Amino acid sequence: MERQQPASMPQDLSEALKEATKEVHMQAENVEFMKNFQKGQVTREGFKLVMASLYHIYVALEEEIEHNKEHPDYAPLYFPEELHRRAALEQDMAFWYGPHWQKDIPYTGATQSYVRRLHKVGRMEPELLVAHAYTRYLGDLSGGQLLKKIAQKALDLPSNDEGLAFFTFPNIASATKFKQLYRARMNTLEMSPEVRERVIEEAKTAFLLNIKLFEELQALLTQDTTDQSPSTTPRHRRQEGSRAQESTPSKTPRGKAQLNILSQAPLLRWVLTLSFVVATVAVGLYAI
Ligand code: HEM
């Protein structure tokens, strides 16, 4: 017999999360960056940007997971061999950004906000960590697989998954079966109605953090194409050692991704240098 539940509040946490995030999932699919991606309109530049953000996000998420792996509110969901993405993303970073990727990868403002939230949850409200793990890992095992195929084709990548390790789960034979197991484990978590409500809200927040990130990346890409002529800037040349050359917003001392106007305007740099030399000579002559 079917369980009697109010239509708006499924009993199982897995069902409740799916239901509650339906609308925000649709929003995520429909942000311009994602809409373009689904149409195969993704550039190497855009792909590198999003992958670098994912690297930072998974480092933070998995750091907090390790920290809470024995916490009863997370322990049943601890599947490092099957799910954890940090090592895969490190391979992808080396592929896309070359051997010095650790200092070269961008760290955008929206990525930093996401990372801050993950650390706050991990340290202060570990009972909400399930919401972030659910949003990322089940997403990667679902729509993520479609995005992998699109990227492979659009970016003309080798079929051996180089540069796409993030999307490959070698220790999961069937994504469908694993997702079933994961949902079953989520449903074993014991939580009060109050905590459950906060978990659901946190999952929506997690989606919104992803949406904000896509919006930011889209703005950076649009700004980038209007601000510069591709392939002639020092930024591009700096990455010639990389397997996959493309420009990315540079890191500023505050860590925000911004387009460095001087590095993109060689003419401006020359004019400023020339003015400085002329001024120095003039001061020298005046002193004589
Ligand atoms: C172009 C963008 C996207 C596409 C095409 C897409 C597609 C899908 C598809 C086909 C499913 C499987 C639905 C089902 O099994 O019933 C799914 C599930 C899921 N997606 Fe996405 N998705 C996208 C973006 C995202 C984003 C940005 C996130 C969050 C970061 C996300 C998180 C999830 C989650 C958590 C699930 C599992 C839902 C559940 O079974 O409870 N998706 N997605």
mmCIF file of C-alpha atoms and ligand atoms in Angstrom:
data_model
loop_
_atom_site.group_PDB
_atom_site.id
_atom_site.type_symbol
_atom_site.label_atom_id
_atom_site.label_comp_id
_atom_site.label_asym_id
_atom_site.label_seq_id
_atom_site.Cartn_x
_atom_site.Cartn_y
_atom_site.Cartn_z
ATOM 1 C CA MET A 1 0.000 0.000 0.000
ATOM 2 C CA GLU A 2 1.246 3.500 -0.775
ATOM 3 C CA ARG A 3 2.223 5.678 2.110
ATOM 4 C CA GLN A 4 -0.144 8.566 2.787
ATOM 5 C CA GLN A 5 1.750 11.859 2.672
ATOM 6 C CA PRO A 6 0.878 15.422 2.017
ATOM 7 C CA ALA A 7 1.557 16.051 -1.686
ATOM 8 C CA SER A 8 3.825 18.997 -0.886
ATOM 9 C CA MET A 9 6.100 17.130 1.522
ATOM 10 C CA PRO A 10 7.372 13.696 0.496
ATOM 11 C CA GLN A 11 8.476 11.496 3.377
ATOM 12 C CA ASP A 12 11.865 10.446 2.033
ATOM 13 C CA LEU A 13 14.573 13.076 2.162
ATOM 14 C CA SER A 14 15.694 12.094 -1.361
ATOM 15 C CA GLU A 15 12.209 12.727 -2.734
ATOM 16 C CA ALA A 16 11.783 15.908 -0.745
ATOM 17 C CA LEU A 17 15.079 17.271 -2.091
ATOM 18 C CA LYS A 18 14.232 16.392 -5.663
ATOM 19 C CA GLU A 19 10.824 18.003 -5.356
ATOM 20 C CA ALA A 20 12.043 21.130 -3.560
ATOM 21 C CA THR A 21 14.870 21.781 -6.036
ATOM 22 C CA LYS A 22 12.858 21.139 -9.195
ATOM 23 C CA GLU A 23 12.279 24.810 -9.886
ATOM 24 C CA VAL A 24 15.796 25.944 -9.093
ATOM 25 C CA HIS A 25 17.151 23.056 -11.199
ATOM 26 C CA MET A 26 15.178 24.377 -14.125
ATOM 27 C CA GLN A 27 16.603 27.841 -13.468
ATOM 28 C CA ALA A 28 20.119 26.362 -13.475
ATOM 29 C CA GLU A 29 19.508 24.630 -16.808
ATOM 30 C CA ASN A 30 18.284 27.907 -18.261
ATOM 31 C CA VAL A 31 21.048 30.347 -17.320
ATOM 32 C CA GLU A 32 22.715 31.587 -20.470
ATOM 33 C CA PHE A 33 26.012 29.796 -19.824
ATOM 34 C CA MET A 34 24.224 26.450 -19.440
ATOM 35 C CA LYS A 35 21.796 27.037 -22.289
ATOM 36 C CA ASN A 36 24.719 27.758 -24.601
ATOM 37 C CA PHE A 37 26.581 24.736 -23.273
ATOM 38 C CA GLN A 38 23.659 22.451 -24.067
ATOM 39 C CA LYS A 39 23.603 23.814 -27.614
ATOM 40 C CA GLY A 40 27.284 22.919 -27.943
ATOM 41 C CA GLN A 41 28.212 26.587 -27.737
ATOM 42 C CA VAL A 42 31.057 26.261 -25.289
ATOM 43 C CA THR A 43 34.539 27.623 -25.920
ATOM 44 C CA ARG A 44 37.780 26.368 -24.463
ATOM 45 C CA GLU A 45 37.975 29.626 -22.539
ATOM 46 C CA GLY A 46 34.544 29.098 -20.963
ATOM 47 C CA PHE A 47 35.224 25.464 -20.242
ATOM 48 C CA LYS A 48 38.549 26.223 -18.558
ATOM 49 C CA LEU A 49 36.871 28.843 -16.401
ATOM 50 C CA VAL A 50 34.129 26.570 -15.156
ATOM 51 C CA MET A 51 36.544 23.694 -14.560
ATOM 52 C CA ALA A 52 38.831 25.907 -12.443
ATOM 53 C CA SER A 53 35.828 26.969 -10.356
ATOM 54 C CA LEU A 54 34.832 23.346 -9.895
ATOM 55 C CA TYR A 55 38.354 22.562 -8.732
ATOM 56 C CA HIS A 56 38.120 25.134 -5.923
ATOM 57 C CA ILE A 57 34.582 24.042 -5.040
ATOM 58 C CA TYR A 58 35.458 20.347 -4.764
ATOM 59 C CA VAL A 59 38.610 21.015 -2.759
ATOM 60 C CA ALA A 60 36.444 22.836 -0.200
ATOM 61 C CA LEU A 61 33.565 20.341 -0.329
ATOM 62 C CA GLU A 62 35.813 17.318 0.072
ATOM 63 C CA GLU A 63 37.871 18.965 2.795
ATOM 64 C CA GLU A 64 34.653 19.433 4.773
ATOM 65 C CA ILE A 65 33.496 15.908 3.944
ATOM 66 C CA GLU A 66 36.771 14.480 5.285
ATOM 67 C CA HIS A 67 36.344 16.616 8.363
ATOM 68 C CA ASN A 68 32.824 15.243 8.925
ATOM 69 C CA LYS A 69 33.144 11.700 7.602
ATOM 70 C CA GLU A 70 32.350 10.205 10.973
ATOM 71 C CA HIS A 71 29.604 12.632 11.833
ATOM 72 C CA PRO A 72 26.288 10.702 12.019
ATOM 73 C CA ASP A 73 24.658 13.372 9.836
ATOM 74 C CA TYR A 74 27.072 12.615 7.014
ATOM 75 C CA ALA A 75 28.760 9.211 7.571
ATOM 76 C CA PRO A 76 26.299 7.089 5.489
ATOM 77 C CA LEU A 77 27.091 9.278 2.451
ATOM 78 C CA TYR A 78 30.867 8.935 2.663
ATOM 79 C CA PHE A 79 31.914 7.380 -0.665
ATOM 80 C CA PRO A 80 35.405 8.778 -1.353
ATOM 81 C CA GLU A 81 36.472 6.063 -3.805
ATOM 82 C CA GLU A 82 33.350 6.351 -5.887
ATOM 83 C CA LEU A 83 32.616 10.049 -5.781
ATOM 84 C CA HIS A 84 35.466 12.298 -4.774
ATOM 85 C CA ARG A 85 36.555 14.585 -7.594
ATOM 86 C CA ARG A 86 39.619 16.416 -6.340
ATOM 87 C CA ALA A 87 42.216 14.085 -7.879
ATOM 88 C CA ALA A 88 40.342 14.019 -11.204
ATOM 89 C CA LEU A 89 40.124 17.817 -11.229
ATOM 90 C CA GLU A 90 43.854 18.081 -10.527
ATOM 91 C CA GLN A 91 44.488 16.032 -13.676
ATOM 92 C CA ASP A 92 42.115 18.252 -15.620
ATOM 93 C CA MET A 93 43.782 21.405 -14.302
ATOM 94 C CA ALA A 94 47.182 20.134 -15.509
ATOM 95 C CA PHE A 95 45.682 19.349 -18.917
ATOM 96 C CA TRP A 96 43.970 22.724 -19.343
ATOM 97 C CA TYR A 97 46.413 25.050 -17.580
ATOM 98 C CA GLY A 98 49.758 23.248 -17.848
ATOM 99 C CA PRO A 99 52.316 22.326 -15.172
ATOM 100 C CA HIS A 100 52.013 25.628 -13.285
ATOM 101 C CA TRP A 101 48.247 25.367 -12.999
ATOM 102 C CA GLN A 102 48.254 25.895 -9.266
ATOM 103 C CA LYS A 103 49.360 29.504 -9.644
ATOM 104 C CA ASP A 104 47.677 30.096 -13.005
ATOM 105 C CA ILE A 105 44.082 29.083 -12.380
ATOM 106 C CA PRO A 106 41.510 31.804 -11.758
ATOM 107 C CA TYR A 107 39.519 32.025 -8.546
ATOM 108 C CA THR A 108 36.466 34.127 -9.278
ATOM 109 C CA GLY A 109 34.332 36.035 -6.785
ATOM 110 C CA ALA A 110 31.318 33.731 -7.129
ATOM 111 C CA THR A 111 33.577 30.701 -6.675
ATOM 112 C CA GLN A 112 34.922 32.242 -3.484
ATOM 113 C CA SER A 113 31.398 32.805 -2.145
ATOM 114 C CA TYR A 114 30.541 29.165 -2.833
ATOM 115 C CA VAL A 115 33.750 27.991 -1.134
ATOM 116 C CA ARG A 116 33.063 30.220 1.884
ATOM 117 C CA ARG A 117 29.570 28.730 2.249
ATOM 118 C CA LEU A 118 30.942 25.180 2.071
ATOM 119 C CA HIS A 119 33.462 25.874 4.825
ATOM 120 C CA LYS A 120 30.851 27.581 6.963
ATOM 121 C CA VAL A 121 28.504 24.614 6.644
ATOM 122 C CA GLY A 122 31.283 22.072 7.227
ATOM 123 C CA ARG A 123 32.488 23.849 10.368
ATOM 124 C CA MET A 124 29.318 25.335 11.852
ATOM 125 C CA GLU A 125 26.363 23.315 10.510
ATOM 126 C CA PRO A 126 27.631 19.890 9.408
ATOM 127 C CA GLU A 127 24.064 18.560 9.439
ATOM 128 C CA LEU A 128 23.570 20.592 6.218
ATOM 129 C CA LEU A 129 26.545 19.104 4.359
ATOM 130 C CA VAL A 130 24.273 16.469 2.811
ATOM 131 C CA ALA A 131 22.555 19.247 0.841
ATOM 132 C CA HIS A 132 25.806 20.273 -0.857
ATOM 133 C CA ALA A 133 26.963 16.709 -1.510
ATOM 134 C CA TYR A 134 23.554 15.856 -2.993
ATOM 135 C CA THR A 135 23.491 18.924 -5.244
ATOM 136 C CA ARG A 136 26.938 18.333 -6.681
ATOM 137 C CA TYR A 137 27.443 14.571 -6.805
ATOM 138 C CA LEU A 138 23.953 13.547 -7.965
ATOM 139 C CA GLY A 139 24.088 16.373 -10.488
ATOM 140 C CA ASP A 140 27.459 15.164 -11.791
ATOM 141 C CA LEU A 141 26.078 11.646 -12.130
ATOM 142 C CA SER A 142 23.006 12.925 -14.000
ATOM 143 C CA GLY A 143 23.184 15.964 -16.293
ATOM 144 C CA GLY A 144 26.970 15.999 -15.909
ATOM 145 C CA GLN A 145 27.235 12.955 -18.143
ATOM 146 C CA LEU A 146 25.389 14.739 -20.915
ATOM 147 C CA LEU A 147 27.629 17.798 -20.531
ATOM 148 C CA LYS A 148 30.691 15.584 -20.891
ATOM 149 C CA LYS A 149 29.559 14.354 -24.301
ATOM 150 C CA ILE A 150 28.729 17.865 -25.441
ATOM 151 C CA ALA A 151 32.131 19.200 -24.331
ATOM 152 C CA GLN A 152 33.971 16.331 -25.999
ATOM 153 C CA LYS A 153 32.365 17.172 -29.315
ATOM 154 C CA ALA A 154 32.336 20.969 -29.063
ATOM 155 C CA LEU A 155 35.957 21.215 -27.923
ATOM 156 C CA ASP A 156 37.167 18.499 -30.265
ATOM 157 C CA LEU A 157 38.748 16.506 -27.431
ATOM 158 C CA PRO A 158 40.313 13.048 -27.698
ATOM 159 C CA SER A 159 37.950 10.198 -26.888
ATOM 160 C CA ASN A 160 40.284 8.954 -24.120
ATOM 161 C CA ASP A 161 38.683 11.460 -21.698
ATOM 162 C CA GLU A 162 41.827 13.609 -21.370
ATOM 163 C CA GLY A 163 40.768 16.941 -19.895
ATOM 164 C CA LEU A 164 37.438 15.420 -18.800
ATOM 165 C CA ALA A 165 38.479 13.261 -15.853
ATOM 166 C CA PHE A 166 36.033 15.208 -13.698
ATOM 167 C CA PHE A 167 33.096 13.712 -15.592
ATOM 168 C CA THR A 168 34.404 10.155 -15.399
ATOM 169 C CA PHE A 169 33.628 7.944 -12.402
ATOM 170 C CA PRO A 170 35.795 4.842 -12.873
ATOM 171 C CA ASN A 171 34.578 3.270 -9.621
ATOM 172 C CA ILE A 172 30.894 3.536 -10.463
ATOM 173 C CA ALA A 173 29.715 0.837 -12.849
ATOM 174 C CA SER A 174 26.129 2.089 -13.119
ATOM 175 C CA ALA A 175 25.284 5.712 -12.360
ATOM 176 C CA THR A 176 21.597 4.820 -12.061
ATOM 177 C CA LYS A 177 22.216 2.088 -9.482
ATOM 178 C CA PHE A 178 24.658 4.219 -7.544
ATOM 179 C CA LYS A 179 22.168 7.087 -7.396
ATOM 180 C CA GLN A 180 19.592 4.653 -6.005
ATOM 181 C CA LEU A 181 22.035 3.553 -3.323
ATOM 182 C CA TYR A 182 22.885 7.182 -2.515
ATOM 183 C CA ARG A 183 19.221 8.142 -2.202
ATOM 184 C CA ALA A 184 18.609 5.124 0.054
ATOM 185 C CA ARG A 185 21.523 6.233 2.262
ATOM 186 C CA MET A 186 20.189 9.792 2.404
ATOM 187 C CA ASN A 187 16.901 8.367 3.596
ATOM 188 C CA THR A 188 18.596 6.638 6.549
ATOM 189 C CA LEU A 189 19.778 9.959 8.000
ATOM 190 C CA GLU A 190 17.927 10.709 11.166
ATOM 191 C CA MET A 191 16.895 14.327 11.434
ATOM 192 C CA SER A 192 14.313 16.433 13.162
ATOM 193 C CA PRO A 193 11.687 18.188 11.012
ATOM 194 C CA GLU A 194 13.494 21.450 11.756
ATOM 195 C CA VAL A 195 16.860 20.164 10.487
ATOM 196 C CA ARG A 196 15.187 18.557 7.489
ATOM 197 C CA GLU A 197 13.676 21.913 6.549
ATOM 198 C CA ARG A 198 17.096 23.563 6.813
ATOM 199 C CA VAL A 199 18.668 20.836 4.675
ATOM 200 C CA ILE A 200 16.080 21.453 1.977
ATOM 201 C CA GLU A 201 16.701 25.213 2.120
ATOM 202 C CA GLU A 202 20.450 24.606 1.938
ATOM 203 C CA ALA A 203 20.041 22.496 -1.210
ATOM 204 C CA LYS A 204 18.224 25.417 -2.832
ATOM 205 C CA THR A 205 21.058 27.699 -1.684
ATOM 206 C CA ALA A 206 23.559 25.288 -3.243
ATOM 207 C CA PHE A 207 21.752 25.495 -6.587
ATOM 208 C CA LEU A 208 21.658 29.296 -6.324
ATOM 209 C CA LEU A 209 25.401 29.395 -5.683
ATOM 210 C CA ASN A 210 25.867 27.415 -8.905
ATOM 211 C CA ILE A 211 23.536 29.749 -10.790
ATOM 212 C CA LYS A 212 25.411 32.825 -9.523
ATOM 213 C CA LEU A 213 28.643 31.223 -10.643
ATOM 214 C CA PHE A 214 27.355 30.568 -14.174
ATOM 215 C CA GLU A 215 26.059 34.126 -14.385
ATOM 216 C CA GLU A 216 29.421 35.491 -13.314
ATOM 217 C CA LEU A 217 31.347 33.308 -15.767
ATOM 218 C CA GLN A 218 29.043 34.353 -18.593
ATOM 219 C CA ALA A 219 29.622 38.026 -17.744
ATOM 220 C CA LEU A 220 33.397 37.490 -17.680
ATOM 221 C CA LEU A 221 33.316 35.740 -21.032
ATOM 222 C CA THR A 222 31.186 38.439 -22.628
ATOM 223 C CA GLN A 223 33.439 41.147 -21.192
ATOM 224 C CA ASP A 224 36.481 39.218 -22.390
ATOM 225 C CA THR A 225 35.355 38.984 -26.007
ATOM 226 C CA THR A 226 34.472 42.684 -26.163
ATOM 227 C CA ASP A 227 37.663 43.818 -24.429
ATOM 228 C CA GLN A 228 40.343 42.096 -26.430
ATOM 229 C CA SER A 229 41.395 40.638 -29.705
ATOM 230 C CA PRO A 230 42.091 36.955 -29.122
ATOM 231 C CA SER A 231 45.477 35.231 -29.421
ATOM 232 C CA THR A 232 47.631 38.370 -29.389
ATOM 233 C CA THR A 233 47.679 39.256 -25.722
ATOM 234 C CA PRO A 234 50.406 38.432 -23.205
ATOM 235 C CA ARG A 235 47.801 36.485 -21.267
ATOM 236 C CA HIS A 236 47.445 34.086 -24.135
ATOM 237 C CA ARG A 237 51.180 33.876 -24.675
ATOM 238 C CA ARG A 238 51.744 33.148 -20.973
ATOM 239 C CA GLN A 239 49.894 29.897 -21.451
ATOM 240 C CA GLU A 240 51.686 28.668 -24.548
ATOM 241 C CA GLY A 241 53.190 25.804 -22.547
ATOM 242 C CA SER A 242 49.732 24.523 -21.752
ATOM 243 C CA ARG A 243 48.113 21.745 -23.765
ATOM 244 C CA ALA A 244 45.002 23.780 -24.131
ATOM 245 C CA GLN A 245 45.763 27.425 -24.727
ATOM 246 C CA GLU A 246 43.072 29.942 -24.058
ATOM 247 C CA SER A 247 42.690 33.076 -22.036
ATOM 248 C CA THR A 248 41.240 33.204 -18.543
ATOM 249 C CA PRO A 249 40.625 36.048 -16.149
ATOM 250 C CA SER A 250 43.757 36.628 -14.125
ATOM 251 C CA LYS A 251 44.003 36.516 -10.345
ATOM 252 C CA THR A 252 44.304 39.876 -8.645
ATOM 253 C CA PRO A 253 45.841 40.281 -5.182
ATOM 254 C CA ARG A 254 42.295 40.132 -3.788
ATOM 255 C CA GLY A 255 41.819 36.913 -5.694
ATOM 256 C CA LYS A 256 38.989 38.283 -7.819
ATOM 257 C CA ALA A 257 38.974 37.392 -11.464
ATOM 258 C CA GLN A 258 39.314 40.622 -13.322
ATOM 259 C CA LEU A 259 40.542 41.463 -16.722
ATOM 260 C CA ASN A 260 43.862 43.175 -16.321
ATOM 261 C CA ILE A 261 43.581 46.165 -18.593
ATOM 262 C CA LEU A 262 47.320 46.742 -18.847
ATOM 263 C CA SER A 263 48.133 43.189 -19.781
ATOM 264 C CA GLN A 264 45.602 43.417 -22.562
ATOM 265 C CA ALA A 265 46.584 46.764 -24.034
ATOM 266 C CA PRO A 266 50.185 46.654 -25.191
ATOM 267 C CA LEU A 267 49.788 50.076 -26.865
ATOM 268 C CA LEU A 268 48.683 51.657 -23.597
ATOM 269 C CA ARG A 269 51.658 50.093 -21.853
ATOM 270 C CA TRP A 270 54.075 51.487 -24.434
ATOM 271 C CA VAL A 271 52.554 54.968 -24.205
ATOM 272 C CA LEU A 272 52.851 54.926 -20.397
ATOM 273 C CA THR A 273 56.457 53.654 -20.529
ATOM 274 C CA LEU A 274 57.407 56.289 -23.139
ATOM 275 C CA SER A 275 55.785 59.070 -21.068
ATOM 276 C CA PHE A 276 57.717 57.919 -18.021
ATOM 277 C CA VAL A 277 61.046 57.965 -19.935
ATOM 278 C CA VAL A 278 60.339 61.426 -21.404
ATOM 279 C CA ALA A 279 59.410 62.784 -17.955
ATOM 280 C CA THR A 280 62.591 61.307 -16.404
ATOM 281 C CA VAL A 281 64.820 62.838 -19.123
ATOM 282 C CA ALA A 282 63.046 66.209 -18.773
ATOM 283 C CA VAL A 283 63.583 66.234 -14.998
ATOM 284 C CA GLY A 284 67.263 65.287 -15.563
ATOM 285 C CA LEU A 285 67.775 68.135 -18.083
ATOM 286 C CA TYR A 286 66.024 70.578 -15.748
ATOM 287 C CA ALA A 287 68.348 69.591 -12.883
ATOM 288 C CA ILE A 288 71.418 70.276 -15.071
HETATM 289 C C1 HEM B 1 22.598 22.082 -18.531
HETATM 290 C C2 HEM B 1 22.381 21.863 -17.297
HETATM 291 C C3 HEM B 1 21.778 20.635 -16.712
HETATM 292 C C4 HEM B 1 21.157 19.572 -17.296
HETATM 293 C C5 HEM B 1 20.916 19.328 -18.760
HETATM 294 C C6 HEM B 1 20.764 18.682 -16.239
HETATM 295 C C7 HEM B 1 20.102 17.489 -16.434
HETATM 296 C C8 HEM B 1 19.722 16.616 -15.450
HETATM 297 C C9 HEM B 1 19.055 15.366 -15.646
HETATM 298 C C10 HEM B 1 18.675 14.785 -16.991
HETATM 299 C C11 HEM B 1 18.860 14.806 -14.450
HETATM 300 C C12 HEM B 1 18.220 13.469 -14.161
HETATM 301 C C13 HEM B 1 16.802 13.671 -13.732
HETATM 302 C C14 HEM B 1 16.189 12.395 -13.224
HETATM 303 O O1 HEM B 1 16.899 11.398 -13.060
HETATM 304 O O2 HEM B 1 15.006 12.395 -12.976
HETATM 305 C C15 HEM B 1 19.405 15.710 -13.470
HETATM 306 C C16 HEM B 1 19.398 15.485 -12.142
HETATM 307 C C17 HEM B 1 20.042 16.289 -11.224
HETATM 308 N N1 HEM B 1 20.685 17.459 -11.471
HETATM 309 FE FE1 HEM B 1 20.865 18.358 -13.248
HETATM 310 N N2 HEM B 1 21.145 19.206 -15.053
HETATM 311 C C18 HEM B 1 21.774 20.392 -15.294
HETATM 312 C C19 HEM B 1 22.324 21.253 -14.386
HETATM 313 C C20 HEM B 1 22.422 20.973 -13.063
HETATM 314 C C21 HEM B 1 23.079 21.826 -12.104
HETATM 315 C C22 HEM B 1 23.778 23.144 -12.418
HETATM 316 C C23 HEM B 1 22.967 21.216 -10.907
HETATM 317 C C24 HEM B 1 23.499 21.662 -9.577
HETATM 318 C C25 HEM B 1 24.737 22.047 -9.391
HETATM 319 C C26 HEM B 1 22.228 19.989 -11.108
HETATM 320 C C27 HEM B 1 21.905 19.098 -10.117
HETATM 321 C C28 HEM B 1 21.158 17.959 -10.300
HETATM 322 C C29 HEM B 1 20.800 17.050 -9.224
HETATM 323 C C30 HEM B 1 21.135 17.218 -7.766
HETATM 324 C C31 HEM B 1 20.091 16.005 -9.804
HETATM 325 C C32 HEM B 1 19.512 14.795 -9.093
HETATM 326 C C33 HEM B 1 18.050 14.999 -8.830
HETATM 327 C C34 HEM B 1 17.504 13.831 -8.014
HETATM 328 O O3 HEM B 1 17.425 12.744 -8.559
HETATM 329 O O4 HEM B 1 17.192 14.044 -6.857
HETATM 330 N N3 HEM B 1 21.906 19.891 -12.417
HETATM 331 N N4 HEM B 1 19.941 16.804 -14.110
#
